[in-house]
PDB file of C-alpha atoms in Angstrom:
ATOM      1  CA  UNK A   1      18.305  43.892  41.606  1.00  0.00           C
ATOM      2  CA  UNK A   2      17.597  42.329  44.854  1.00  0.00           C
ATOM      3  CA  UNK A   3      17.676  43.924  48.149  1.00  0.00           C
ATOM      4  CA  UNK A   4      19.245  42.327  51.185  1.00  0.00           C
ATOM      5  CA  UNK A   5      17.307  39.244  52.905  1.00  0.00           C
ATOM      6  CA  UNK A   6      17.363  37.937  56.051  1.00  0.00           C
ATOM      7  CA  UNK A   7      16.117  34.878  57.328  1.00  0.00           C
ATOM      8  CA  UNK A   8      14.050  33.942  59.288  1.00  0.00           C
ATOM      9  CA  UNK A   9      12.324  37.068  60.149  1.00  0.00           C
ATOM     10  CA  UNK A  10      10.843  36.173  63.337  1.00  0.00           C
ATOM     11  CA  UNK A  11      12.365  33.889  66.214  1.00  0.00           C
ATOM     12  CA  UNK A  12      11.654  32.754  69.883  1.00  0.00           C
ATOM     13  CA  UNK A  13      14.013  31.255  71.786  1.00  0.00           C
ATOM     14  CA  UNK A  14      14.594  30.576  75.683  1.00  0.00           C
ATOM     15  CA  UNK A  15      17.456  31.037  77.410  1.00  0.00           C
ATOM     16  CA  UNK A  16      20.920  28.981  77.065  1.00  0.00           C
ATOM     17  CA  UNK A  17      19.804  28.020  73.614  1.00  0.00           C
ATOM     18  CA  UNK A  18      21.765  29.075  70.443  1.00  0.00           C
ATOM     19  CA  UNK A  19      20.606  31.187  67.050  1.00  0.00           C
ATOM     20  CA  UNK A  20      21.707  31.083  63.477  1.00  0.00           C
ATOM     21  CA  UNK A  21      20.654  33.580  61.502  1.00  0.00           C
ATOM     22  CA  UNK A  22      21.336  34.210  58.002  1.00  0.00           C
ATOM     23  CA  UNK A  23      21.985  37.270  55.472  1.00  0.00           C
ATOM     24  CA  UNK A  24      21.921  36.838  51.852  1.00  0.00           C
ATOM     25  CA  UNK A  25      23.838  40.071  50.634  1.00  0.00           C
ATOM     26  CA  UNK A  26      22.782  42.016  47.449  1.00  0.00           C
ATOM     27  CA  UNK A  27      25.097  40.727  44.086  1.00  0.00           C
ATOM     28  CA  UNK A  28      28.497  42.018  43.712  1.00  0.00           C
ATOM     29  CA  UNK A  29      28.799  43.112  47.383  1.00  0.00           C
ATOM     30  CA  UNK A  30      31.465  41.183  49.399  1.00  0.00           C
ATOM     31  CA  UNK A  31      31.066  42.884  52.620  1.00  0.00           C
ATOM     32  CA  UNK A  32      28.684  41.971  54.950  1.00  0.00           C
ATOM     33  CA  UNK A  33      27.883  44.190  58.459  1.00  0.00           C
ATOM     34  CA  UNK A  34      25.404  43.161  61.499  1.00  0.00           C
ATOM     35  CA  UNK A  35      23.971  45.203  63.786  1.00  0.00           C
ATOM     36  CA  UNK A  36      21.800  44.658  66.918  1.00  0.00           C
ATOM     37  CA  UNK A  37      18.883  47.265  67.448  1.00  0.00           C
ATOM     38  CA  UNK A  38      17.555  47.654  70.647  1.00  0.00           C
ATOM     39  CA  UNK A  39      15.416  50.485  72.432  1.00  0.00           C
ATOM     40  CA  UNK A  40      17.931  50.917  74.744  1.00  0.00           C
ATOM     41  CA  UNK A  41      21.161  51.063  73.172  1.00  0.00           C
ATOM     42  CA  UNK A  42      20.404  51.875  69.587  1.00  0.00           C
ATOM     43  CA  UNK A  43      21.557  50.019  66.918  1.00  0.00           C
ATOM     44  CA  UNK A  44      25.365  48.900  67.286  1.00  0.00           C
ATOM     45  CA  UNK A  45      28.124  47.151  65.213  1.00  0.00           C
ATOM     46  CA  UNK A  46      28.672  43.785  65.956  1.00  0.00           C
ATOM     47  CA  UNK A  47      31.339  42.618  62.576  1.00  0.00           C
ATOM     48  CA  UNK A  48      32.346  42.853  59.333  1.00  0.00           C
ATOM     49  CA  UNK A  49      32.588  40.056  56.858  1.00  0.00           C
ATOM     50  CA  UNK A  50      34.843  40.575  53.525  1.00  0.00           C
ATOM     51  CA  UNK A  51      36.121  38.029  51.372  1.00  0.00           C
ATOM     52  CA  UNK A  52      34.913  35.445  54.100  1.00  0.00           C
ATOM     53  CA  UNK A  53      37.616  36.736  56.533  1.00  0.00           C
ATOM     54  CA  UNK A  54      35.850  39.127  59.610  1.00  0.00           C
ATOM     55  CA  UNK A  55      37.500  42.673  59.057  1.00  0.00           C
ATOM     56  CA  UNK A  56      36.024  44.495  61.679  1.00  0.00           C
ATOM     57  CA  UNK A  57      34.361  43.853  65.429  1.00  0.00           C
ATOM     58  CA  UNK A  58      32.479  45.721  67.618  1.00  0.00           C
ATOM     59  CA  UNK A  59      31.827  45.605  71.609  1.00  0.00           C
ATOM     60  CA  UNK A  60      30.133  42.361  72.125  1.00  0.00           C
ATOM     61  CA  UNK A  61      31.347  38.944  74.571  1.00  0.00           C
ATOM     62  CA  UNK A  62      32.521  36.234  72.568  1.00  0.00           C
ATOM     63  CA  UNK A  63      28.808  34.462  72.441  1.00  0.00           C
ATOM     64  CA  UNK A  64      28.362  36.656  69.357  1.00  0.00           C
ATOM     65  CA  UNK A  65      30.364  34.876  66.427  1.00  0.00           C
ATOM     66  CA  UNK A  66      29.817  34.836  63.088  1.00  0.00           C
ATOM     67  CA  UNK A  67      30.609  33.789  59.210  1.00  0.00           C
ATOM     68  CA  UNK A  68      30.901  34.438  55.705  1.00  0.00           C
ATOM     69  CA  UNK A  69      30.753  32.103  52.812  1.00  0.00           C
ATOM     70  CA  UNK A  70      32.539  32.121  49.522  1.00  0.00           C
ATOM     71  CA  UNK A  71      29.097  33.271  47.683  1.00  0.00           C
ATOM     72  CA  UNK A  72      29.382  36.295  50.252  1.00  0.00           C
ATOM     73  CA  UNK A  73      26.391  34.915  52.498  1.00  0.00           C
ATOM     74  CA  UNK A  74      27.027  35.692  55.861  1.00  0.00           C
ATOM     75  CA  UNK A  75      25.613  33.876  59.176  1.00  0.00           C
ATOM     76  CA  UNK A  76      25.510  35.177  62.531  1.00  0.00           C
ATOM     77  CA  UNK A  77      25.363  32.722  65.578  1.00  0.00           C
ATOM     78  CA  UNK A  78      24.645  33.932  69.408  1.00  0.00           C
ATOM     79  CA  UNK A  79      25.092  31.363  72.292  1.00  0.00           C
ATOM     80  CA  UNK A  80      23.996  30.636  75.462  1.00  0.00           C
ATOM     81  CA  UNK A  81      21.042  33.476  74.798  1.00  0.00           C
ATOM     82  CA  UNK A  82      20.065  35.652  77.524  1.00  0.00           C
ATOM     83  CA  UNK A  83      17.271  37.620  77.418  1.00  0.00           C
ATOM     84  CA  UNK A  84      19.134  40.802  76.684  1.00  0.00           C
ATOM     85  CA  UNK A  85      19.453  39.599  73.361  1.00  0.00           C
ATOM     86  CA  UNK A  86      16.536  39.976  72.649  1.00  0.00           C
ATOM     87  CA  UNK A  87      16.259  42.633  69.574  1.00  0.00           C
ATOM     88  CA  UNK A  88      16.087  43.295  65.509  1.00  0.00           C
ATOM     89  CA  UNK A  89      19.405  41.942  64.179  1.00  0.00           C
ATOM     90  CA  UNK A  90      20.147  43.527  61.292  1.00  0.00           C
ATOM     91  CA  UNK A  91      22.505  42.376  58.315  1.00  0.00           C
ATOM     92  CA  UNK A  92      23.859  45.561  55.459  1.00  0.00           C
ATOM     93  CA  UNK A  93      25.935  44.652  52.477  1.00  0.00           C
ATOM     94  CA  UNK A  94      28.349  46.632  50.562  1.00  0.00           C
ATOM     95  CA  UNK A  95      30.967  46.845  47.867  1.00  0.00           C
ATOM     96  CA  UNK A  96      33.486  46.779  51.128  1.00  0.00           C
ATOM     97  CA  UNK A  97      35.396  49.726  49.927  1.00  0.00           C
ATOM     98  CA  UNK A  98      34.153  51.994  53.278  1.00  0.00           C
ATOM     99  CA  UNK A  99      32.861  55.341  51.765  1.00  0.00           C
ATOM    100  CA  UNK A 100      30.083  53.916  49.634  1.00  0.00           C
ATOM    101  CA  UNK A 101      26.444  53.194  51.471  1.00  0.00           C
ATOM    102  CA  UNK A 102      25.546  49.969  53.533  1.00  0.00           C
ATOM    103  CA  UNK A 103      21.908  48.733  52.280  1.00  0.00           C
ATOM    104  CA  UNK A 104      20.500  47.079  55.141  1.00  0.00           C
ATOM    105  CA  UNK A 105      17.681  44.089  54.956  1.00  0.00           C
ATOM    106  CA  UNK A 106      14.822  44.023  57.246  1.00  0.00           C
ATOM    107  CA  UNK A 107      16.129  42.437  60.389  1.00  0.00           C
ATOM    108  CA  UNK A 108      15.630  39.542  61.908  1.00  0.00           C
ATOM    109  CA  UNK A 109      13.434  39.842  65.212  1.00  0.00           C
ATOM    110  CA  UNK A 110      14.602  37.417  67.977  1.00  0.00           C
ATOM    111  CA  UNK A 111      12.898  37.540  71.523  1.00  0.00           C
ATOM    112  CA  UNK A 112      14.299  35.464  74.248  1.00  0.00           C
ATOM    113  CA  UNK A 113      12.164  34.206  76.600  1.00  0.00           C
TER     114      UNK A 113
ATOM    115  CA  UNK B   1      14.965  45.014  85.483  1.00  0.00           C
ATOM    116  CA  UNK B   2      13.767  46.661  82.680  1.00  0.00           C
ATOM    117  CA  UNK B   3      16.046  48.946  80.773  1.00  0.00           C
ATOM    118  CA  UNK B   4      14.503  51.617  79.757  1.00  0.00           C
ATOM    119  CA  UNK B   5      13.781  52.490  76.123  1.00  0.00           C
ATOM    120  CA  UNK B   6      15.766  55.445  74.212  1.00  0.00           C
ATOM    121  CA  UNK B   7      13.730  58.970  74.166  1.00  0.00           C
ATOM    122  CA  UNK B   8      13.704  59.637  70.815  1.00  0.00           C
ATOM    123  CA  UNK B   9      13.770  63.437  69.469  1.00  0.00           C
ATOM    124  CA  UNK B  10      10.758  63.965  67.750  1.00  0.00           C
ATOM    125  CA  UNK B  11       9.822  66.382  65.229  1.00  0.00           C
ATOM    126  CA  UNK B  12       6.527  67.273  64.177  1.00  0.00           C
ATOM    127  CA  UNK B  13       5.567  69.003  60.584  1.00  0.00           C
ATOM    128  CA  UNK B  14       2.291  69.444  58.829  1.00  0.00           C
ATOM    129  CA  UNK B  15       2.534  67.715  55.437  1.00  0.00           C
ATOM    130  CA  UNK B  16       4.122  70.822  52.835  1.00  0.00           C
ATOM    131  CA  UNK B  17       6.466  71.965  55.530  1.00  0.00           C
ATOM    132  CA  UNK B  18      10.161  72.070  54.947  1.00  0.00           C
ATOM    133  CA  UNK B  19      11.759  69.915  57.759  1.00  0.00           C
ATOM    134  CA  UNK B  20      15.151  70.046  59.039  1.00  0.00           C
ATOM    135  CA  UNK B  21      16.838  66.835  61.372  1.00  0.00           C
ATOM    136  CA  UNK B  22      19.952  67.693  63.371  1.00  0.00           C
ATOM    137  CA  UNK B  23      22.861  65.218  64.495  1.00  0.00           C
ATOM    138  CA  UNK B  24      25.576  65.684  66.588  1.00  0.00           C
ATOM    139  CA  UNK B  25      28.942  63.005  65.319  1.00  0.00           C
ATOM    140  CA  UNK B  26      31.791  62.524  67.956  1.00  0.00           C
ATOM    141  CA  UNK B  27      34.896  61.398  65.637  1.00  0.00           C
ATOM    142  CA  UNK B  28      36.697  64.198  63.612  1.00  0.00           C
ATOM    143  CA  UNK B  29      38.114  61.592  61.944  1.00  0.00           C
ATOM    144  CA  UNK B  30      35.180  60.312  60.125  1.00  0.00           C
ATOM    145  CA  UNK B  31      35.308  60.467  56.803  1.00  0.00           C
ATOM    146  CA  UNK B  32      32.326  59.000  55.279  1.00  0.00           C
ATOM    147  CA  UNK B  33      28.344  60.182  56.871  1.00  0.00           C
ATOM    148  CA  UNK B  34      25.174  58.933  55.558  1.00  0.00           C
ATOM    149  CA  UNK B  35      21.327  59.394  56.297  1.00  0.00           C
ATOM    150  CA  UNK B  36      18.601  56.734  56.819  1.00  0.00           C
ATOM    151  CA  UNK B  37      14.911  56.278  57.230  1.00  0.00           C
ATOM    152  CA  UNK B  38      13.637  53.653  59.267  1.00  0.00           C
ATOM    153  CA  UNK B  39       9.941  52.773  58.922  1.00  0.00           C
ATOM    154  CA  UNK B  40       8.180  50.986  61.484  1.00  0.00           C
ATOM    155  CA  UNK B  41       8.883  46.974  60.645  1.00  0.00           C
ATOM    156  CA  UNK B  42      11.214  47.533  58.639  1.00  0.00           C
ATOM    157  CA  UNK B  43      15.131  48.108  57.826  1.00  0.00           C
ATOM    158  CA  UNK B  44      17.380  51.452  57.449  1.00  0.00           C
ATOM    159  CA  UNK B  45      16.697  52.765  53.979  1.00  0.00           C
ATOM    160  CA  UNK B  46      19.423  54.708  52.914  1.00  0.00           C
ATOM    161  CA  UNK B  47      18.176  58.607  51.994  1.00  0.00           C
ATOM    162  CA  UNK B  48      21.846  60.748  50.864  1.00  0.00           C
ATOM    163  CA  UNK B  49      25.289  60.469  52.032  1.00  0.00           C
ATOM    164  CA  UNK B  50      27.868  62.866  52.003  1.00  0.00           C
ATOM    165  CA  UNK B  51      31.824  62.668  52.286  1.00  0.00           C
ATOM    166  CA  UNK B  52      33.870  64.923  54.177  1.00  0.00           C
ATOM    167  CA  UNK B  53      34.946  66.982  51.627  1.00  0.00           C
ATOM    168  CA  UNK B  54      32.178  68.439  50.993  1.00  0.00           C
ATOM    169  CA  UNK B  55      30.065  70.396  53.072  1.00  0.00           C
ATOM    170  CA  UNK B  56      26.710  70.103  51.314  1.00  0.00           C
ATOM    171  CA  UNK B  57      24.731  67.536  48.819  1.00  0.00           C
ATOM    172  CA  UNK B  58      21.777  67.463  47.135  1.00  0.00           C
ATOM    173  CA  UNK B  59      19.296  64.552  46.167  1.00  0.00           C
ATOM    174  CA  UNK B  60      15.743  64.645  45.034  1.00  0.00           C
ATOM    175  CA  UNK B  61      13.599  66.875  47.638  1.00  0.00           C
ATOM    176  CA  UNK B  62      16.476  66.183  50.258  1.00  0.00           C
ATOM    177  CA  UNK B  63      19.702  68.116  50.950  1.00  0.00           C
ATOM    178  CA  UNK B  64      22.350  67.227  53.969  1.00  0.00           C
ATOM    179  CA  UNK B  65      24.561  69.787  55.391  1.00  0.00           C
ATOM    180  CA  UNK B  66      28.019  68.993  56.875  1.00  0.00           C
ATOM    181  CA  UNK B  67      30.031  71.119  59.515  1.00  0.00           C
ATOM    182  CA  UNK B  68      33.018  69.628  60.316  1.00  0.00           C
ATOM    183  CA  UNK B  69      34.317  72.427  62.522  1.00  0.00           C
ATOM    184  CA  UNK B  70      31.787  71.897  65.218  1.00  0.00           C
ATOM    185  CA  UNK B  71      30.889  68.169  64.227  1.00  0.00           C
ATOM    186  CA  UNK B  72      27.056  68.708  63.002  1.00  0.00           C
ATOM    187  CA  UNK B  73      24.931  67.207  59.907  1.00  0.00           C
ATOM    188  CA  UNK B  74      21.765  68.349  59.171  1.00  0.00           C
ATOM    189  CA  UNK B  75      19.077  66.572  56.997  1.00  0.00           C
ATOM    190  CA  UNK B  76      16.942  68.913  55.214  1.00  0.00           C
ATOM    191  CA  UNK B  77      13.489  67.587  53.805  1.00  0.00           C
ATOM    192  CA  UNK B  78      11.741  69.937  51.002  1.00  0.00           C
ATOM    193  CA  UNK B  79       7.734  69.784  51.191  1.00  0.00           C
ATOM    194  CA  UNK B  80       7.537  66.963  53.751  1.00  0.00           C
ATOM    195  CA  UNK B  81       5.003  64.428  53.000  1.00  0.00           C
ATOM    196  CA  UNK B  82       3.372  62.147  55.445  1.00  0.00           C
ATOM    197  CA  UNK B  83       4.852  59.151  53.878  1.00  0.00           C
ATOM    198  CA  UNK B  84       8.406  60.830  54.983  1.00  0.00           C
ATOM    199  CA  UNK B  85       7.073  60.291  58.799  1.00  0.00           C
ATOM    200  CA  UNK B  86       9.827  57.586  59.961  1.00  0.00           C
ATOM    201  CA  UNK B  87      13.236  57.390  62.255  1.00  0.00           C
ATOM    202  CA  UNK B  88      16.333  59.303  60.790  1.00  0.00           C
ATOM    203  CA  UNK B  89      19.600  58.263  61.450  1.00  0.00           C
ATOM    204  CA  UNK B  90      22.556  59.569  61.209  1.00  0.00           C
ATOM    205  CA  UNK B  91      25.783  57.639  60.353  1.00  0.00           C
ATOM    206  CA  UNK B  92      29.115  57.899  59.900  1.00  0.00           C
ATOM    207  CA  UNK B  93      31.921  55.860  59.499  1.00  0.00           C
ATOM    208  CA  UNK B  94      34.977  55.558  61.596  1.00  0.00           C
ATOM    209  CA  UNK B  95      37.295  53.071  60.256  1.00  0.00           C
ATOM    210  CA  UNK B  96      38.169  54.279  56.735  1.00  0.00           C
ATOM    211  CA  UNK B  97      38.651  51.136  54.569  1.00  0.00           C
ATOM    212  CA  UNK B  98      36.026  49.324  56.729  1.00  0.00           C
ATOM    213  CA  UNK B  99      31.845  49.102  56.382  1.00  0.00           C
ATOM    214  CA  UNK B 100      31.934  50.047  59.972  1.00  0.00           C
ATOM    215  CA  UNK B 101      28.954  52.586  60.630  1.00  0.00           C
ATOM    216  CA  UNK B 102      28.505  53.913  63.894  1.00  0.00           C
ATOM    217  CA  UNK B 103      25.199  55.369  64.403  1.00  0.00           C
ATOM    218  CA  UNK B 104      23.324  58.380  66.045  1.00  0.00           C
ATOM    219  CA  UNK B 105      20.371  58.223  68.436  1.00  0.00           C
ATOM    220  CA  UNK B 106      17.875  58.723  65.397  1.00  0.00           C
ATOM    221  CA  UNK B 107      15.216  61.964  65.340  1.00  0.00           C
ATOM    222  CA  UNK B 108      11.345  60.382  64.956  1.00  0.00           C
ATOM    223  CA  UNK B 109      10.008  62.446  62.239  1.00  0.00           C
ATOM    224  CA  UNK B 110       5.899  62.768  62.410  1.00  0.00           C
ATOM    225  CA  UNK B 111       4.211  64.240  59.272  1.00  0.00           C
ATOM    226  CA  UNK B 112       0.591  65.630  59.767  1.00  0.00           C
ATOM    227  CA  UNK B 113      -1.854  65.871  57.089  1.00  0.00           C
TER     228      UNK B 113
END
């Protein structure tokens, strides 16, 4: 069975641009999480994706949006970067049912510049 | 400027030793916990999770230990090997019904030959 990919793996961007990243979830999971891992603040909720509705939300500003398609693929846009953004985004799928484990792809590294 | 970067714990074992991680959770209401490993480069891996009715589990050379009374988990790694050296996290989840994890600081775990 496949894992969880992300894509791309690697991005630079500057300032006031905007980022789309994307999460292809393992089969048969309809939830989708991301995270944002930095050395500072650990790695942090952002939202939760189920049945293409967002179930859940962490503590970010509104620049932080994302969405889920009907195939469960999930993408996750940031706007108007700023170099604190700069860190491993990370995307976990599950069955969505809460007490069962997230498996988590390999990130995707963004560095603002 | 520059935040600065997360101290992590760090535990060091010679390769054969039994090694134990500690975490610390802050919501009694938490239902769900699970462990992950975290190589360099890559995502969380998930190791063993445990549920809250239950106080300890078993997997294959790893056991977790739960103590809800004073909010602890424990990780407990039988004949380390040096391809166990990694980050552990901790994680458990607040918001039953929802993949919401909220994770621990992590505990870097160096294995010596």
């Amino acid at each position: 069975k496949a894992g969880v990919t992300q894509t791309p793996r690697y991005l630079i961007k500057t300032r006031g641009q905007q980022v789309t990243l994307s999460c292809s979830p393992i089969s048969g999971h309809r939830s989708v999480s991301w995270y944002q891992q930095t050395p500072g603040q650990g790695l942090q909720f952002l939202f939760e994706y189920f049945s293409e509705t967002q179930r859940n939300k962490g503590n970010f500003p509104g620049r932080f949006s994302g969405r889920q398609f009907s195939n469960s693929r999930s993408e996750m846009n940031v706007s108007t970067l700023e170099l604190g953004d700069s860190a491993l985004y990370l995307c976990a799928s599950s069955l969505g049912q809460g007490i069962e484990p997230q498996h988590f792809g390999d990130g995707t590294r963004l560095s603002i510049l | 400027g520059e935040s600065v970067g997360l101290h992590l714990p760090t535990l060091s074992v010679q390769e054969g030793d039994n090694s134990i991680i500690n975490c610390a959770y802050s919501n009694s209401a938490s239902d769900y916990f699970i462990w992950y490993k975290q190589e360099s480069g890559k995502g969380p891996q998930f190791i063993i999770d445990i549920r809250s009715n239950m106080d300890k589990r078993q997997g294959q050379r790893v056991t977790v230990l739960l103590n809800k009374t004073v909010k602890h988990l424990s990780l407990q790694i039988a004949a380390t090997q040096p391809g166990d050296s990694a980050v552990y996290f901790c994680a458990e989840n607040r918001a039953a019904g929802y993949s919401t994890l909220t994770f621990g600081k992590g505990t870097m775990l160096l294995v010596s030959p």
